[in-house]
mmCIF file of C-alpha atoms in Angstrom:
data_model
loop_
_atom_site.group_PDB
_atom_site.id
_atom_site.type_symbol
_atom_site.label_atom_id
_atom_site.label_comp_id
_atom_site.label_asym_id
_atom_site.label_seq_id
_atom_site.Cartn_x
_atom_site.Cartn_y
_atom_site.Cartn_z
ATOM 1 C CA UNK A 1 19.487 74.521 -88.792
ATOM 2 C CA UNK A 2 22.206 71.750 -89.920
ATOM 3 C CA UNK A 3 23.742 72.159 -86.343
ATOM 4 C CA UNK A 4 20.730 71.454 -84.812
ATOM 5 C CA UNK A 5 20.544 68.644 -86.783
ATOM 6 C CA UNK A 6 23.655 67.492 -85.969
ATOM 7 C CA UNK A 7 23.576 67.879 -82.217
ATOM 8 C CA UNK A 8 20.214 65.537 -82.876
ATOM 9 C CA UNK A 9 21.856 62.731 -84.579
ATOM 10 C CA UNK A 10 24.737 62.908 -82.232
ATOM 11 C CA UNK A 11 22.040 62.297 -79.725
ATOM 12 C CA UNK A 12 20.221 59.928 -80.642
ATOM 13 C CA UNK A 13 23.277 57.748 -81.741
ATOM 14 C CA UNK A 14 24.367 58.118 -77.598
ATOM 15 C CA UNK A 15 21.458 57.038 -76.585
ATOM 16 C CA UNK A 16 21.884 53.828 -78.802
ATOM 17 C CA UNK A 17 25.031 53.422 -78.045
ATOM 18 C CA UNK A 18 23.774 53.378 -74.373
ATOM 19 C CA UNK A 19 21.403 50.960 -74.764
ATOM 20 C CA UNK A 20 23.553 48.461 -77.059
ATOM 21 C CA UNK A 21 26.094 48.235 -74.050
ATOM 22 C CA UNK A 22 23.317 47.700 -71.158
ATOM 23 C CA UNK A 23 21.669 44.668 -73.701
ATOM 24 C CA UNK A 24 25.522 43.470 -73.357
ATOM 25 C CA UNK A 25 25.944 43.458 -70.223
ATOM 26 C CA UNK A 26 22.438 41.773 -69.185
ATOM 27 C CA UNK A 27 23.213 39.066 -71.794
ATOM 28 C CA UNK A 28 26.739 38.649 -69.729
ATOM 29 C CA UNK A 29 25.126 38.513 -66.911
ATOM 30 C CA UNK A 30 22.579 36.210 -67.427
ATOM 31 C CA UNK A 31 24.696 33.518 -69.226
ATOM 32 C CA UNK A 32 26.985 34.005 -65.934
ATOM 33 C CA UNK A 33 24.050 33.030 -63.774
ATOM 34 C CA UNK A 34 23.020 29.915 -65.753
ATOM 35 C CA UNK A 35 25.718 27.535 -64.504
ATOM 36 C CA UNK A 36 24.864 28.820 -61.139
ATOM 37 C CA UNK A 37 21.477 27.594 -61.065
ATOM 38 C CA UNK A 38 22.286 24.275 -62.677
ATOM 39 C CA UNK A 39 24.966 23.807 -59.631
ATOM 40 C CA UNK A 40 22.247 24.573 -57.204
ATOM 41 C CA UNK A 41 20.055 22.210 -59.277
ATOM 42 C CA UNK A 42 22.832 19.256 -59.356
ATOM 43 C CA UNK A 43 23.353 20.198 -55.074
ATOM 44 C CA UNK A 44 19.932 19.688 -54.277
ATOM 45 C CA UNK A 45 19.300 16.470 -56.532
ATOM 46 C CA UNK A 46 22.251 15.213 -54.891
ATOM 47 C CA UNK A 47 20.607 16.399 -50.995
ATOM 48 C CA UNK A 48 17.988 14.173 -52.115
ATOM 49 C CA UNK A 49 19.260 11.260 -53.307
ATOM 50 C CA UNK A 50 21.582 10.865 -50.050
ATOM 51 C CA UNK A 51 18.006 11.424 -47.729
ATOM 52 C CA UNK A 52 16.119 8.421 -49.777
ATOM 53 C CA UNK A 53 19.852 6.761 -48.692
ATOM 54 C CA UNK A 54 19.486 7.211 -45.403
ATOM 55 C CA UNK A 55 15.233 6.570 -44.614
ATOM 56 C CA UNK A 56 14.386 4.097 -47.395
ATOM 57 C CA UNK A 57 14.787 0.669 -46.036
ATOM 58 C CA UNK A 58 15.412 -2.468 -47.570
ATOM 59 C CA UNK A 59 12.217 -4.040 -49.809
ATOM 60 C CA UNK A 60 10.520 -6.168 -47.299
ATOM 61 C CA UNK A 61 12.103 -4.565 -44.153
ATOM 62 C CA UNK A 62 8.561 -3.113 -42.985
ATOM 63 C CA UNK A 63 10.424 0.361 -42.290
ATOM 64 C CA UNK A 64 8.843 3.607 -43.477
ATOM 65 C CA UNK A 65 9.041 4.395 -46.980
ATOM 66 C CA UNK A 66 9.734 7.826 -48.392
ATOM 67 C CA UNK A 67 7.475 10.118 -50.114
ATOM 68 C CA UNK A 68 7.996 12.618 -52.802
ATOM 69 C CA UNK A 69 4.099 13.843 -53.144
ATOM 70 C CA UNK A 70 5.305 16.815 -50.577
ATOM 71 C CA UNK A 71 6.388 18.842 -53.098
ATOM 72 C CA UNK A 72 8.481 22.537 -52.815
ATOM 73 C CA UNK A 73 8.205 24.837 -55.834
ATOM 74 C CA UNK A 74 10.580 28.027 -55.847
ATOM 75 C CA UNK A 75 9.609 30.481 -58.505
ATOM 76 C CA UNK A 76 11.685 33.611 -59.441
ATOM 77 C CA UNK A 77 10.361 36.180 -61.663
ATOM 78 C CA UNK A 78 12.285 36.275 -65.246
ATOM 79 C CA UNK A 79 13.903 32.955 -64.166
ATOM 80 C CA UNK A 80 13.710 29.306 -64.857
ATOM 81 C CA UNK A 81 11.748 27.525 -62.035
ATOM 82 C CA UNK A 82 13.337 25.957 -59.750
ATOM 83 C CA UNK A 83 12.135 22.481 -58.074
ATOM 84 C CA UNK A 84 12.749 20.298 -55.616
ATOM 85 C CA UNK A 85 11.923 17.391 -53.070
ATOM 86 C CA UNK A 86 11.127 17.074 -49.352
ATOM 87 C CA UNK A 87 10.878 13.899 -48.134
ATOM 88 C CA UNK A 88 9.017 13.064 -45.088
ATOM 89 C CA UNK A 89 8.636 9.664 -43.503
ATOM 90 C CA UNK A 90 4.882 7.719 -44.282
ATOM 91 C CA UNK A 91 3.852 5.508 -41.161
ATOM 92 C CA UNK A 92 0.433 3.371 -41.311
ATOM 93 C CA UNK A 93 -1.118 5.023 -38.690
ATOM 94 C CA UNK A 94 -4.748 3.530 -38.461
ATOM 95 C CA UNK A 95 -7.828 6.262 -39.017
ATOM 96 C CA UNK A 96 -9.426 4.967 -35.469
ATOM 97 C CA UNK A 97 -8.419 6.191 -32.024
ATOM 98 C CA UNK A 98 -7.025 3.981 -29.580
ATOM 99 C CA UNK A 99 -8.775 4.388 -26.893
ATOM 100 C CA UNK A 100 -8.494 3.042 -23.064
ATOM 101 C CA UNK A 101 -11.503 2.307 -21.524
ATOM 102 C CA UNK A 102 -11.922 2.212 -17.474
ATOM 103 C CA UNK A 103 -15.354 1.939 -16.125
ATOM 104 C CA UNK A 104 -16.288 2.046 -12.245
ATOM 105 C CA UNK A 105 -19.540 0.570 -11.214
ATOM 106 C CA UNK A 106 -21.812 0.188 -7.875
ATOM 107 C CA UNK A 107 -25.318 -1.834 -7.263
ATOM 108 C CA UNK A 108 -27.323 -2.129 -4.527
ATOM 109 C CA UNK A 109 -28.799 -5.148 -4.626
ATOM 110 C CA UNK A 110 -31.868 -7.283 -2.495
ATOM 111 C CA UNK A 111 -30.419 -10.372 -3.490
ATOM 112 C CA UNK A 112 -26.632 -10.834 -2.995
ATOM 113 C CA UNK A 113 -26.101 -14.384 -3.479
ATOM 114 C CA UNK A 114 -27.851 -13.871 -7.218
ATOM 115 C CA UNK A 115 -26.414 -10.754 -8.255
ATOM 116 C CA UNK A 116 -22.723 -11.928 -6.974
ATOM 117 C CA UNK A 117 -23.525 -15.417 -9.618
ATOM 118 C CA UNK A 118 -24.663 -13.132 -12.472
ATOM 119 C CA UNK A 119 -21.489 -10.800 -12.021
ATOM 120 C CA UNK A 120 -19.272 -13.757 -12.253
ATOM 121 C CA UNK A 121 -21.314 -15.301 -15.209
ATOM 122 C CA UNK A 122 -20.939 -11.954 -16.697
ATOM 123 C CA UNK A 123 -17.022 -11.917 -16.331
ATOM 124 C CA UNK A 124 -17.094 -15.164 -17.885
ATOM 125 C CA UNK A 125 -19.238 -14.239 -20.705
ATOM 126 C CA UNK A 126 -17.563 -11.044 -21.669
ATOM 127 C CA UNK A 127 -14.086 -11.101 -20.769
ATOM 128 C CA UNK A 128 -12.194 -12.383 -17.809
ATOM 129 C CA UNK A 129 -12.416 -11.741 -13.606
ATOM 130 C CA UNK A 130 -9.622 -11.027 -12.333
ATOM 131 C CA UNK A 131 -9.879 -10.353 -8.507
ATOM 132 C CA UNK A 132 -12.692 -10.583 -6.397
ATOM 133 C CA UNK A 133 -13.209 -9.786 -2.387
ATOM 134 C CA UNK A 134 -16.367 -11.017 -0.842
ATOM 135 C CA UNK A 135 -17.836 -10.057 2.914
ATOM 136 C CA UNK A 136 -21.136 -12.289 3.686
ATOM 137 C CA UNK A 137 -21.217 -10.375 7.151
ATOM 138 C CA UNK A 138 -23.925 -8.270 7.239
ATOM 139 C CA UNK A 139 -24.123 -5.832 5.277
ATOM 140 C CA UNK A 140 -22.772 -8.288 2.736
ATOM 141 C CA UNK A 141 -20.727 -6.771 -0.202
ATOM 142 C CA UNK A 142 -18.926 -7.638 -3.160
ATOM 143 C CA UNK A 143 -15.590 -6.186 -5.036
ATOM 144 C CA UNK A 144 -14.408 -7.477 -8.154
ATOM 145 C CA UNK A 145 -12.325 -5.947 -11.173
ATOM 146 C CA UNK A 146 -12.594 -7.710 -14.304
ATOM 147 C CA UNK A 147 -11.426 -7.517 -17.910
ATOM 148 C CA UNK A 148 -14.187 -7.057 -21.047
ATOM 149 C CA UNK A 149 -13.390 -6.861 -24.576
ATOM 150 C CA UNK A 150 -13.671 -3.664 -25.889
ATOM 151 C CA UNK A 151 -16.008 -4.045 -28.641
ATOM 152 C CA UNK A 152 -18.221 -5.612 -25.955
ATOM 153 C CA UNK A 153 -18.112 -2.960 -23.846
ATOM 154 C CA UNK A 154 -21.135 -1.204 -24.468
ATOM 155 C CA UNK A 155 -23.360 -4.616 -24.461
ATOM 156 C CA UNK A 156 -21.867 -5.101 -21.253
ATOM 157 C CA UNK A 157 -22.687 -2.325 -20.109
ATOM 158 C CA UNK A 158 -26.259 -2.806 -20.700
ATOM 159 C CA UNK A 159 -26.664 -6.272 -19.157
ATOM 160 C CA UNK A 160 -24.731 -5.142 -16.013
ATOM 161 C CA UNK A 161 -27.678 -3.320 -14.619
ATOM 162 C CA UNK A 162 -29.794 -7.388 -14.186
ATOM 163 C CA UNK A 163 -27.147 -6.914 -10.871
ATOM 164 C CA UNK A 164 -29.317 -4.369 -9.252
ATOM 165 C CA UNK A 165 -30.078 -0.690 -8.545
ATOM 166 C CA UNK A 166 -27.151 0.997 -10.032
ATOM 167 C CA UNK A 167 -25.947 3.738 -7.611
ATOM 168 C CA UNK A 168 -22.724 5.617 -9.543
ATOM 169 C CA UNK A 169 -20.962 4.886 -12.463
ATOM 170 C CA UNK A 170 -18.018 6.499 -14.374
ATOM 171 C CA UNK A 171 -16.920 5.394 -17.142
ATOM 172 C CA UNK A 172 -13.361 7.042 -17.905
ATOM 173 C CA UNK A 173 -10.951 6.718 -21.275
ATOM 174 C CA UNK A 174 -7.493 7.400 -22.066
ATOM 175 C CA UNK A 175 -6.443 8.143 -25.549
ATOM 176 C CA UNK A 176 -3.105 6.308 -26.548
ATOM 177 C CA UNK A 177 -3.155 6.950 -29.861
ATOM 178 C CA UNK A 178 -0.551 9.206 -30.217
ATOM 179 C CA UNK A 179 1.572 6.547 -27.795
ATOM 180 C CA UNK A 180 1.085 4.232 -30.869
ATOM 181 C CA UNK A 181 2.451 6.644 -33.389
ATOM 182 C CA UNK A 182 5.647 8.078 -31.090
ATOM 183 C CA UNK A 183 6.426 3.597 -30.737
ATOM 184 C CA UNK A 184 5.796 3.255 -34.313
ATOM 185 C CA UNK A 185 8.274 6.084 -35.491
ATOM 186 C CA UNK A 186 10.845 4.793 -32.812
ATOM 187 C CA UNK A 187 10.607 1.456 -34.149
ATOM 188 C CA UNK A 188 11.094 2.103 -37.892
ATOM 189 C CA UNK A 189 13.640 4.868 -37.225
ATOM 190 C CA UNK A 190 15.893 2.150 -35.221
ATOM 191 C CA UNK A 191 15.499 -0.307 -37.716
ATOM 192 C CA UNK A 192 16.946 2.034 -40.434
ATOM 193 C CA UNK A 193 19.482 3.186 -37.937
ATOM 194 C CA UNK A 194 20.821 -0.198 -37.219
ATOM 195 C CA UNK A 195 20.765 -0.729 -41.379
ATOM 196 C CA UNK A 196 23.006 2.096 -41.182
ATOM 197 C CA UNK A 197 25.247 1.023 -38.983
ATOM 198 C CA UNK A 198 25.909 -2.408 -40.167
ATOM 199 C CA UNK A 199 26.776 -0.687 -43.559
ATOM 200 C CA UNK A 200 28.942 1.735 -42.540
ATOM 201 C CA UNK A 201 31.252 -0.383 -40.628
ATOM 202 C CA UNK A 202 30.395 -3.948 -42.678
ATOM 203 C CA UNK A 203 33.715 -5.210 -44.140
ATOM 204 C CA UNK A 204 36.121 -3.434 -41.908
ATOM 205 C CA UNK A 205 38.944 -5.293 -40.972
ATOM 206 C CA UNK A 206 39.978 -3.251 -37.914
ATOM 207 C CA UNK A 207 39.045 -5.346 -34.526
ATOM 208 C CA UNK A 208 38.169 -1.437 -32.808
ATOM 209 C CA UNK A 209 35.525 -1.260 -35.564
ATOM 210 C CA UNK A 210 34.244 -4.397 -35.252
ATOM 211 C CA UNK A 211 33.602 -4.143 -31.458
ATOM 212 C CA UNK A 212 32.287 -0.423 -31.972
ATOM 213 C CA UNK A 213 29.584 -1.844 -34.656
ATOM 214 C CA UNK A 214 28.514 -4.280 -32.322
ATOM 215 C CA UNK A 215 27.972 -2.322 -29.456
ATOM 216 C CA UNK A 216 26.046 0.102 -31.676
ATOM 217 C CA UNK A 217 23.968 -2.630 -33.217
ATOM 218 C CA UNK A 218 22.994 -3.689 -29.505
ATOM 219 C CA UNK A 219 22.068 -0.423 -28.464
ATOM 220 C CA UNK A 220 19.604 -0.055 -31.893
ATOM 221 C CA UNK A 221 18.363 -3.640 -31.136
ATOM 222 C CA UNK A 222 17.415 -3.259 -27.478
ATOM 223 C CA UNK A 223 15.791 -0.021 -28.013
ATOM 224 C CA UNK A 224 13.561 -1.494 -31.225
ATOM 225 C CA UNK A 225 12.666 -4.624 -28.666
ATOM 226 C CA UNK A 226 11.487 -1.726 -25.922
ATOM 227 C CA UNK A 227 9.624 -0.284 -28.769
ATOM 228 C CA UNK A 228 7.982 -3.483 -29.535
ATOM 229 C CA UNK A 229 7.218 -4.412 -25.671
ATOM 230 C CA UNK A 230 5.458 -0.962 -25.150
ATOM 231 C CA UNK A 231 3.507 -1.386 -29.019
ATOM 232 C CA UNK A 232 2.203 -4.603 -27.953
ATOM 233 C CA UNK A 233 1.188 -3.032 -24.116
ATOM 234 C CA UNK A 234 -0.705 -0.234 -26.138
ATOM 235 C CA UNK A 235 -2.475 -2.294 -28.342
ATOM 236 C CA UNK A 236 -3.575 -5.104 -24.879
ATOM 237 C CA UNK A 237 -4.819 -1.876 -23.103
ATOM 238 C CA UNK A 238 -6.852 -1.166 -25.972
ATOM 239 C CA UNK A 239 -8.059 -4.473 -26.560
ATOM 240 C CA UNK A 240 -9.584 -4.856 -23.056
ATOM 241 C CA UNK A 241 -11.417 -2.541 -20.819
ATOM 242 C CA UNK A 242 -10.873 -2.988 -17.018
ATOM 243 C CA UNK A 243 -14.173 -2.837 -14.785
ATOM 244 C CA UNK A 244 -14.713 -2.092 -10.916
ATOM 245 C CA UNK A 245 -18.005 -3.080 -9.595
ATOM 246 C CA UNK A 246 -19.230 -2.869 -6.242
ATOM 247 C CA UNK A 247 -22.261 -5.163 -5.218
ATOM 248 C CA UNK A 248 -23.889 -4.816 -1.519
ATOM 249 C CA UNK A 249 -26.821 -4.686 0.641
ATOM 250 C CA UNK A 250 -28.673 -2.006 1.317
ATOM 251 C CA UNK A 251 -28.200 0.184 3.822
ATOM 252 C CA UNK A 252 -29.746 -1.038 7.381
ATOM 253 C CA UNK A 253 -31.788 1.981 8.789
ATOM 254 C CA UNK A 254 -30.983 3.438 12.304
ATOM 255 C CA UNK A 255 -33.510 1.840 15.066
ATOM 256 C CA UNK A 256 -33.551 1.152 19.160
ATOM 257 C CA UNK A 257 -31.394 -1.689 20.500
ATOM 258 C CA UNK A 258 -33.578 -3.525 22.876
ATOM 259 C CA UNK A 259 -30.991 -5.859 24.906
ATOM 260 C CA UNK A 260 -32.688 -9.528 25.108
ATOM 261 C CA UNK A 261 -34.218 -9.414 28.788
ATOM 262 C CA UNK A 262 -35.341 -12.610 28.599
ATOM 263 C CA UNK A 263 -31.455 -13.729 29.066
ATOM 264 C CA UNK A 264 -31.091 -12.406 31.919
ATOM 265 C CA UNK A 265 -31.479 -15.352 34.422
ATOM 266 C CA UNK A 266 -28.745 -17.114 32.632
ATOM 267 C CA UNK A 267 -26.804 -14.090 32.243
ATOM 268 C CA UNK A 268 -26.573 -13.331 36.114
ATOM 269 C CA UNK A 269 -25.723 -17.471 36.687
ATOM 270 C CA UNK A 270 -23.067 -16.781 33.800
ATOM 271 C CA UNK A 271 -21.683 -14.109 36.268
ATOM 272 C CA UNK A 272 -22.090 -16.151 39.629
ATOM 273 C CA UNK A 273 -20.142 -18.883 38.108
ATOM 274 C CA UNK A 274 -17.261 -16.666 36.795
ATOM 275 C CA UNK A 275 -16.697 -15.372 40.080
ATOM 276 C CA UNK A 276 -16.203 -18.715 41.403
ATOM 277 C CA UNK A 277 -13.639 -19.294 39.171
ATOM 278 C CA UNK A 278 -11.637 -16.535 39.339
ATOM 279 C CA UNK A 279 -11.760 -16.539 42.987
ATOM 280 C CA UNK A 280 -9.970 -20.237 42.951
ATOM 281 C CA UNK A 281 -6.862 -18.293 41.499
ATOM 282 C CA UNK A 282 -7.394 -15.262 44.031
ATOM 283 C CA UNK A 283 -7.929 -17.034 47.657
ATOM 284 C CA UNK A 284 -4.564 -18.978 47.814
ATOM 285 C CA UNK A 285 -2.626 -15.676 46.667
ATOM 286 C CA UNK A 286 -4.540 -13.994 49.093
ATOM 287 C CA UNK A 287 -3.849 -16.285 51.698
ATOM 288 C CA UNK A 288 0.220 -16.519 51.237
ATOM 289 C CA UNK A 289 -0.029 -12.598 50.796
ATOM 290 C CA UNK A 290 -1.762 -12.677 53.987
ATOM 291 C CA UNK A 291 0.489 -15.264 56.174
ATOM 292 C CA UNK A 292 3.656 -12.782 55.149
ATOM 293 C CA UNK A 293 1.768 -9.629 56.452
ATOM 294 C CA UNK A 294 0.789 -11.706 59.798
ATOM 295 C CA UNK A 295 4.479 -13.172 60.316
ATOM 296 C CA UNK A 296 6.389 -9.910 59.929
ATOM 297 C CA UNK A 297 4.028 -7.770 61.932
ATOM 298 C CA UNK A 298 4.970 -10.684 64.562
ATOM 299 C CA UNK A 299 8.241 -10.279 64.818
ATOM 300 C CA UNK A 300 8.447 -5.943 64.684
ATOM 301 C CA UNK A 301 6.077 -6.446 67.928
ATOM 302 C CA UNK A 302 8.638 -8.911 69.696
ATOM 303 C CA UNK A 303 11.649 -6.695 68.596
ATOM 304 C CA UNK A 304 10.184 -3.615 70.542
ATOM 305 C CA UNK A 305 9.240 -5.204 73.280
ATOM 306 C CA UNK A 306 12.735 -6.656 73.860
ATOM 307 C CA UNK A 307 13.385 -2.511 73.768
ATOM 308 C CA UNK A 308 11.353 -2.061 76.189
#
């Protein structure tokens, strides 16, 4: 019985023994880990700081500014959690769409000469005309494109049909307003880039540098003026929708010709006369033509009968 006893305690102090050297060793390890995570911790606040560097602009530049609400959250089980930043760009993109409108129009109208006034009095009213082609030979008609404020579009569009029996329409848009965003992030990311530039090279003394800096400067400033020329394009071909109308008679039906007999007396003295006159050029042509033909057939009969 005491050696049983023994064996037990000799047990059950290796097992403790065992476990006292595995606590250890955890403890070692974990206190070995710690600085690692702090260095990742330092590293990434350091990442971020040299991002808000680089994308936030100066106060009162306009540029983009940087958010931190996009947030990343790492968790590891039995560890501290680990958090850090993403930082996108924020540009005020407006809630509405941007749309381009172009509307095509044709009337048939009983009255030309009114309907063509009212479309120009319309053009006036609404917007602007800016080309117009006009045929008063039967059938008449009447092409003009004009310009109309786009938040007068849709009154327009209900006092165009005063011009007359409206025969097709078709109304078409084009959506630029992810055109406005792609100029928008071009702008702001070459006015930070040229902010960039200026302060990496600023203060160098080296002629190379300077000329390099410049060049690069150029480069950002012509392609933030481009951005600027096509911003201001998308915005004018929202502003203003451009309308094609078409205004003419109606159609004349298919009927019998009858020619104007009652013309015919002076149409047959018309006739008599012209052949007159023509044949004041023709008789003295005739006549040399003819004096040739008589004088050489002359002299081939006196040259055979010398033969003879």
């Amino acid at each position: 019985m005491k050696d049983v006893k023994i064996s037990r305690i000799k047990f059950l102090g290796l097992v403790f023994i065992i476990l006292l050297s595995g606590s250890v060793a955890c403890s070692k390890d974990f206190e070995s880990s710690q600085p690692q995570v702090e260095s990742n911790e330092a590293s990434q606040s350091r990442m971020l700081a040299d991002l808000e560097s680089e994308e936030s602009p100066a106060p009162g530049a306009g540029s983009p500014k940087l958010s931190n609400e996009n947030r990343t959250t790492l968790k590891k089980e039995g560890k501290k959690d680990v958090e850090f930043n993403v930082a996108f760009p924020r540009f005020p993109v407006s809630d509405e769409r941007l749309l381009e409108y172009h509307v095509n129009l044709v009337f048939e109208t009983l009255n030309f000469r009114e309907s063509r006034n009212l479309a120009y009095a319309l053009a006036a009213e609404f917007g602007f005309l800016q080309s117009s082609i006009d045929n008063f030979e039967q059938p008449r008609s009447l092409t003009a494109s004009l310009y109309v404020r786009s938040e007068k579009l849709y009154e327009f569009l209900q006092k165009v049909n005063e011009l007359g029996k409206l025969q097709s329409e078709n109304i078409r848009t084009e959506d630029l307003t992810y055109d406005r965003f792609s100029t928008s992030v071009t702008l702001s990311r070459e006015a930070v880039r040229g902010r960039r530039r200026g302060n990496a090279l600023a203060g160098s003394p080296n002629a190379q540098n300077y000329v390099q800096r410049e060049r690069l400067l150029a480069e950002s400033e012509d392609k933030e003026d481009e951005a600027t020329r096509e911003n201001w394009r998308i915005r004018d071909k929202v502003s203003w929708a451009k309308i094609n109308i078409s205004i003419h008679d109606p159609k004349i039906e298919p009927g019998v010709d009858v020619p104007p007999f009652h013309n015919i007396g002076y149409d047959m003295l018309n006739m008599l006369l012209a052949l007159i006159y023509y044949a004041l050029y023709i008789i003295p042509f005739f006549a040399v033509v003819l004096g040739i033909y008589l004088g050489v057939q002359k002299l081939y009969v006196r040259f055979f009968k010398k033969k003879s």
